[in-house]
Amino acid sequence: MEKDGISKSARLLWKLSCFFRKFIVSTLSVGPIPTHVAFIMDGNRRYAKQRNLKEGEGHNAGYLALKFMVYYCLELGIKHVTAYAFSIDNFKRSPEEVQRIMDLMVEKIEEELSEVDNTYSKMGIRIHFSGNLELLSQPTKDAVKKLMAATAKNSKVLLTICFAYTSTNEIVHAIEQTCQQKLADQMELEEPNSAGKGNHVVVKLADIEKHMYMAVAPDPDIIIRTSGESRLSNFLLWQSANCSLICFSQLWPAISFWHLLWAVLKFQRNYFYFEKKKKQI
Amino acid sequence: MLSLRFAIPTANSITYPKPKPKSAGLLQNQTEIFSSGFSFSVPKRYDCKLQAAPTDVVNGKSTSVAQELSTEELPTGLKKELMPKHVAVIMDGNGRWARQRGMPPSAGHEAGVKSLREMVELCCRWGIQVLTVFAFSAENWIRPKVEVDFLLSLFERALKSEFESFAKGGIRISIIGDSSKLPTSLQKLINEVEEATKENTRLQLIVAVSYSGKYDVVQACRSIAEKAKDGEIQIEDINESLIEQELETNCTEYPYPDLLIRTSNELRVSNFLLWQLAYTELFFVRELWPDFGKEEFVDALTSYQQRQRRYGGRHS
């Protein structure tokens, strides 16, 4: 007997796996749970090629994998999840592929908004897009802004999707904004104080940090990268100063709860050392 | 489903030099990682080798004598055209190495210096242009004063003793980091050494002392803000290459490392060269820094040469 295209046995299996995961989660929760986990979703196209799927099916599979990972993070009590969906460097790819990704994003956003499949809203997830959104086409920009507004009130988990994002671009933007703000402050100060003290511009770390696109979330505790590559690829360079970097050889659509479990266990192992360091600083 | 065979092979985060049976246990025993079997090779002082291989510098480029030497010396399996131009190293594990042997941390740091000498020699021989090492982080100031004083005096002694070798060996030294916190004698010595070696071209050794990646970006922002205030640049002109020029790594032609090696099994960047690591290949090694030698370096380079660097694009 099928309902919504999902068989009864599949539903039963899912419920069983949820129960099993609850058991694992309650054991893990005895120790510290990371606040923020970031994912570099690498390997979608290779996944499609390996399984002889159509072009673009890899990204669909990747989207599904992300949904599951967000759900597992919700179960684990992880409050912030960030996913590297599309880099500014990815605009270098073929226009067809770029368009396919943009179309997929718009399609999924519309599904979410139209309540056909609004899983994120049901899960209480607030979605935020980080990146240079001005680089996107108008329809994509509009869809993205609509989704951010629609989910703004949710508070269980903050899912930040890095779209048209690179860390260097984020830092350039933050520096621009900081300089603008400092110059504006300087102008305000200089008027009554026209003795010309030759004030130096004082820029602090906090000034730059508050202008980052990623200022909505704390620094990540773990960055997980799939498909065997061991590099950051211009993702969260600033924020990754003291977080664990974990690489898995599996491709992104093949990621599972076990990988997250492994990452959290590694985090728990290093946690007390990190806390000691943070207190010292 | 309950099988523990999923012990997820973390592909490149911990790369073992020799294939070892990976423990299925999720929490590896700390002592197991640092098991015996390390080889401690005493590095020869590289100045003897360099005296035997004179480098004539013609028009700022090494002559074929030095080039032939570096090609010959390349170990099997490594391709010359795929060698990284800039290698960065986080020299972690000196304290732990000393603790394992019941020695004081100072002995660990001394052993670390020997390891560094070997690394510099290897880079010279294999044609690597820039080597950046993370000697002392801005966060290390909070360590016990005794250790900090020892580290700084060790650094001063090493600089003084290696000064002549560097000058003869064609090695250019640059120091990056917040030097204002360093003792005045050290600051003076640094200036002298930098000035004396600035024409050398065989290898550029960048030592990060009192350095923080975030601080680097903040000071770049500060100088850009000053320039904007003085009207030298407009806010709209601020872009990635402007920031690159203001960062402390502007002292070199290749500011972006191709390969970052971190020892002692720690999987993080620890506030080292944040901007510059955008596309760097990361390689994490189990061995502690004093145990890191030629073999481990060859493994790192072999792994690097096998990687596909796409920079966000596609190969096919």
mmCIF file with all atom_site columns, N, CA, C and O in Angstrom, chain B residues 59-83:
data_model
loop_
_atom_site.group_PDB
_atom_site.id
_atom_site.type_symbol
_atom_site.label_atom_id
_atom_site.label_alt_id
_atom_site.label_comp_id
_atom_site.label_asym_id
_atom_site.label_entity_id
_atom_site.label_seq_id
_atom_site.pdbx_PDB_ins_code
_atom_site.Cartn_x
_atom_site.Cartn_y
_atom_site.Cartn_z
_atom_site.occupancy
_atom_site.B_iso_or_equiv
_atom_site.pdbx_formal_charge
_atom_site.auth_seq_id
_atom_site.auth_comp_id
_atom_site.auth_asym_id
_atom_site.auth_atom_id
_atom_site.pdbx_PDB_model_num
ATOM 1   N N  . ASN B 1 59 ? 71.918 37.089 -13.111 1.00 0.00 ? 59 ASN B N  1
ATOM 2   C CA . ASN B 1 59 ? 70.659 37.772 -13.414 1.00 0.00 ? 59 ASN B CA 1
ATOM 3   C C  . ASN B 1 59 ? 69.529 37.340 -12.472 1.00 0.00 ? 59 ASN B C  1
ATOM 4   O O  . ASN B 1 59 ? 68.402 37.181 -12.883 1.00 0.00 ? 59 ASN B O  1
ATOM 5   N N  . GLY B 1 60 ? 69.879 37.112 -11.206 1.00 0.00 ? 60 GLY B N  1
ATOM 6   C CA . GLY B 1 60 ? 68.836 36.782 -10.237 1.00 0.00 ? 60 GLY B CA 1
ATOM 7   C C  . GLY B 1 60 ? 68.332 35.356 -10.350 1.00 0.00 ? 60 GLY B C  1
ATOM 8   O O  . GLY B 1 60 ? 67.469 34.946 -9.612  1.00 0.00 ? 60 GLY B O  1
ATOM 9   N N  . LYS B 1 61 ? 68.852 34.556 -11.280 1.00 0.00 ? 61 LYS B N  1
ATOM 10  C CA . LYS B 1 61 ? 68.372 33.168 -11.383 1.00 0.00 ? 61 LYS B CA 1
ATOM 11  C C  . LYS B 1 61 ? 69.535 32.225 -11.109 1.00 0.00 ? 61 LYS B C  1
ATOM 12  O O  . LYS B 1 61 ? 70.664 32.505 -11.474 1.00 0.00 ? 61 LYS B O  1
ATOM 13  N N  . SER B 1 62 ? 69.272 31.088 -10.493 1.00 0.00 ? 62 SER B N  1
ATOM 14  C CA . SER B 1 62 ? 70.341 30.111 -10.244 1.00 0.00 ? 62 SER B CA 1
ATOM 15  C C  . SER B 1 62 ? 70.804 29.558 -11.571 1.00 0.00 ? 62 SER B C  1
ATOM 16  O O  . SER B 1 62 ? 70.024 29.389 -12.492 1.00 0.00 ? 62 SER B O  1
ATOM 17  N N  . THR B 1 63 ? 72.073 29.240 -11.625 1.00 0.00 ? 63 THR B N  1
ATOM 18  C CA . THR B 1 63 ? 72.606 28.663 -12.873 1.00 0.00 ? 63 THR B CA 1
ATOM 19  C C  . THR B 1 63 ? 72.232 27.203 -12.951 1.00 0.00 ? 63 THR B C  1
ATOM 20  O O  . THR B 1 63 ? 71.705 26.632 -11.996 1.00 0.00 ? 63 THR B O  1
ATOM 21  N N  . SER B 1 64 ? 72.623 26.605 -14.055 1.00 0.00 ? 64 SER B N  1
ATOM 22  C CA . SER B 1 64 ? 72.249 25.220 -14.278 1.00 0.00 ? 64 SER B CA 1
ATOM 23  C C  . SER B 1 64 ? 72.891 24.292 -13.257 1.00 0.00 ? 64 SER B C  1
ATOM 24  O O  . SER B 1 64 ? 72.413 23.205 -13.029 1.00 0.00 ? 64 SER B O  1
ATOM 25  N N  . VAL B 1 65 ? 73.999 24.689 -12.622 1.00 0.00 ? 65 VAL B N  1
ATOM 26  C CA . VAL B 1 65 ? 74.646 23.813 -11.633 1.00 0.00 ? 65 VAL B CA 1
ATOM 27  C C  . VAL B 1 65 ? 73.670 23.499 -10.509 1.00 0.00 ? 65 VAL B C  1
ATOM 28  O O  . VAL B 1 65 ? 73.400 22.354 -10.186 1.00 0.00 ? 65 VAL B O  1
ATOM 29  N N  . ALA B 1 66 ? 73.079 24.552 -9.962  1.00 0.00 ? 66 ALA B N  1
ATOM 30  C CA . ALA B 1 66 ? 72.140 24.357 -8.860  1.00 0.00 ? 66 ALA B CA 1
ATOM 31  C C  . ALA B 1 66 ? 70.902 23.612 -9.339  1.00 0.00 ? 66 ALA B C  1
ATOM 32  O O  . ALA B 1 66 ? 70.362 22.771 -8.651  1.00 0.00 ? 66 ALA B O  1
ATOM 33  N N  . GLN B 1 67 ? 70.458 23.917 -10.559 1.00 0.00 ? 67 GLN B N  1
ATOM 34  C CA . GLN B 1 67 ? 69.256 23.280 -11.086 1.00 0.00 ? 67 GLN B CA 1
ATOM 35  C C  . GLN B 1 67 ? 69.470 21.796 -11.266 1.00 0.00 ? 67 GLN B C  1
ATOM 36  O O  . GLN B 1 67 ? 68.633 20.977 -10.925 1.00 0.00 ? 67 GLN B O  1
ATOM 37  N N  . GLU B 1 68 ? 70.655 21.448 -11.816 1.00 0.00 ? 68 GLU B N  1
ATOM 38  C CA . GLU B 1 68 ? 70.947 20.026 -12.033 1.00 0.00 ? 68 GLU B CA 1
ATOM 39  C C  . GLU B 1 68 ? 70.942 19.309 -10.700 1.00 0.00 ? 68 GLU B C  1
ATOM 40  O O  . GLU B 1 68 ? 70.427 18.225 -10.570 1.00 0.00 ? 68 GLU B O  1
ATOM 41  N N  . LEU B 1 69 ? 71.531 19.955 -9.691  1.00 0.00 ? 69 LEU B N  1
ATOM 42  C CA . LEU B 1 69 ? 71.601 19.359 -8.378  1.00 0.00 ? 69 LEU B CA 1
ATOM 43  C C  . LEU B 1 69 ? 70.190 19.057 -7.885  1.00 0.00 ? 69 LEU B C  1
ATOM 44  O O  . LEU B 1 69 ? 69.882 17.998 -7.405  1.00 0.00 ? 69 LEU B O  1
ATOM 45  N N  . SER B 1 70 ? 69.276 20.061 -8.037  1.00 0.00 ? 70 SER B N  1
ATOM 46  C CA . SER B 1 70 ? 67.951 19.839 -7.492  1.00 0.00 ? 70 SER B CA 1
ATOM 47  C C  . SER B 1 70 ? 67.206 18.766 -8.285  1.00 0.00 ? 70 SER B C  1
ATOM 48  O O  . SER B 1 70 ? 66.451 18.001 -7.724  1.00 0.00 ? 70 SER B O  1
ATOM 49  N N  . THR B 1 71 ? 67.411 18.664 -9.595  1.00 0.00 ? 71 THR B N  1
ATOM 50  C CA . THR B 1 71 ? 66.720 17.625 -10.361 1.00 0.00 ? 71 THR B CA 1
ATOM 51  C C  . THR B 1 71 ? 67.221 16.254 -9.956  1.00 0.00 ? 71 THR B C  1
ATOM 52  O O  . THR B 1 71 ? 66.458 15.323 -9.770  1.00 0.00 ? 71 THR B O  1
ATOM 53  N N  . GLU B 1 72 ? 68.530 16.151 -9.826  1.00 0.00 ? 72 GLU B N  1
ATOM 54  C CA . GLU B 1 72 ? 69.106 14.849 -9.448  1.00 0.00 ? 72 GLU B CA 1
ATOM 55  C C  . GLU B 1 72 ? 68.570 14.374 -8.130  1.00 0.00 ? 72 GLU B C  1
ATOM 56  O O  . GLU B 1 72 ? 68.296 13.214 -7.942  1.00 0.00 ? 72 GLU B O  1
ATOM 57  N N  . GLU B 1 73 ? 68.453 15.315 -7.184  1.00 0.00 ? 73 GLU B N  1
ATOM 58  C CA . GLU B 1 73 ? 68.141 14.935 -5.825  1.00 0.00 ? 73 GLU B CA 1
ATOM 59  C C  . GLU B 1 73 ? 66.673 14.563 -5.624  1.00 0.00 ? 73 GLU B C  1
ATOM 60  O O  . GLU B 1 73 ? 66.320 14.054 -4.585  1.00 0.00 ? 73 GLU B O  1
ATOM 61  N N  . LEU B 1 74 ? 65.820 14.785 -6.633  1.00 0.00 ? 74 LEU B N  1
ATOM 62  C CA . LEU B 1 74 ? 64.395 14.535 -6.441  1.00 0.00 ? 74 LEU B CA 1
ATOM 63  C C  . LEU B 1 74 ? 64.146 13.041 -6.253  1.00 0.00 ? 74 LEU B C  1
ATOM 64  O O  . LEU B 1 74 ? 64.578 12.236 -7.081  1.00 0.00 ? 74 LEU B O  1
ATOM 65  N N  . PRO B 1 75 ? 63.477 12.620 -5.191  1.00 0.00 ? 75 PRO B N  1
ATOM 66  C CA . PRO B 1 75 ? 63.265 11.196 -4.964  1.00 0.00 ? 75 PRO B CA 1
ATOM 67  C C  . PRO B 1 75 ? 62.367 10.576 -6.036  1.00 0.00 ? 75 PRO B C  1
ATOM 68  O O  . PRO B 1 75 ? 61.631 11.285 -6.713  1.00 0.00 ? 75 PRO B O  1
ATOM 69  N N  . THR B 1 76 ? 62.415 9.253  -6.138  1.00 0.00 ? 76 THR B N  1
ATOM 70  C CA . THR B 1 76 ? 61.605 8.573  -7.161  1.00 0.00 ? 76 THR B CA 1
ATOM 71  C C  . THR B 1 76 ? 60.122 8.771  -6.868  1.00 0.00 ? 76 THR B C  1
ATOM 72  O O  . THR B 1 76 ? 59.697 8.778  -5.712  1.00 0.00 ? 76 THR B O  1
ATOM 73  N N  . GLY B 1 77 ? 59.377 8.947  -7.906  1.00 0.00 ? 77 GLY B N  1
ATOM 74  C CA . GLY B 1 77 ? 57.932 9.122  -7.754  1.00 0.00 ? 77 GLY B CA 1
ATOM 75  C C  . GLY B 1 77 ? 57.532 10.571 -7.796  1.00 0.00 ? 77 GLY B C  1
ATOM 76  O O  . GLY B 1 77 ? 56.366 10.888 -8.056  1.00 0.00 ? 77 GLY B O  1
ATOM 77  N N  . LEU B 1 78 ? 58.441 11.487 -7.572  1.00 0.00 ? 78 LEU B N  1
ATOM 78  C CA . LEU B 1 78 ? 58.094 12.909 -7.601  1.00 0.00 ? 78 LEU B CA 1
ATOM 79  C C  . LEU B 1 78 ? 58.451 13.507 -8.947  1.00 0.00 ? 78 LEU B C  1
ATOM 80  O O  . LEU B 1 78 ? 59.530 13.262 -9.466  1.00 0.00 ? 78 LEU B O  1
ATOM 81  N N  . LYS B 1 79 ? 57.499 14.302 -9.473  1.00 0.00 ? 79 LYS B N  1
ATOM 82  C CA . LYS B 1 79 ? 57.761 14.915 -10.782 1.00 0.00 ? 79 LYS B CA 1
ATOM 83  C C  . LYS B 1 79 ? 58.145 16.376 -10.557 1.00 0.00 ? 79 LYS B C  1
ATOM 84  O O  . LYS B 1 79 ? 57.477 17.100 -9.808  1.00 0.00 ? 79 LYS B O  1
ATOM 85  N N  . LYS B 1 80 ? 59.173 16.796 -11.282 1.00 0.00 ? 80 LYS B N  1
ATOM 86  C CA . LYS B 1 80 ? 59.677 18.151 -11.077 1.00 0.00 ? 80 LYS B CA 1
ATOM 87  C C  . LYS B 1 80 ? 58.630 19.200 -11.426 1.00 0.00 ? 80 LYS B C  1
ATOM 88  O O  . LYS B 1 80 ? 58.472 20.196 -10.736 1.00 0.00 ? 80 LYS B O  1
ATOM 89  N N  . GLU B 1 81 ? 57.869 18.960 -12.527 1.00 0.00 ? 81 GLU B N  1
ATOM 90  C CA . GLU B 1 81 ? 56.924 19.994 -12.974 1.00 0.00 ? 81 GLU B CA 1
ATOM 91  C C  . GLU B 1 81 ? 55.732 20.121 -12.019 1.00 0.00 ? 81 GLU B C  1
ATOM 92  O O  . GLU B 1 81 ? 55.003 21.105 -12.062 1.00 0.00 ? 81 GLU B O  1
ATOM 93  N N  . LEU B 1 82 ? 55.511 19.123 -11.172 1.00 0.00 ? 82 LEU B N  1
ATOM 94  C CA . LEU B 1 82 ? 54.382 19.194 -10.256 1.00 0.00 ? 82 LEU B CA 1
ATOM 95  C C  . LEU B 1 82 ? 54.795 19.593 -8.835  1.00 0.00 ? 82 LEU B C  1
ATOM 96  O O  . LEU B 1 82 ? 53.992 19.520 -7.917  1.00 0.00 ? 82 LEU B O  1
ATOM 97  N N  . MET B 1 83 ? 56.035 20.022 -8.676  1.00 0.00 ? 83 MET B N  1
ATOM 98  C CA . MET B 1 83 ? 56.471 20.418 -7.332  1.00 0.00 ? 83 MET B CA 1
ATOM 99  C C  . MET B 1 83 ? 55.800 21.719 -6.938  1.00 0.00 ? 83 MET B C  1
ATOM 100 O O  . MET B 1 83 ? 55.648 22.623 -7.764  1.00 0.00 ? 83 MET B O  1
#
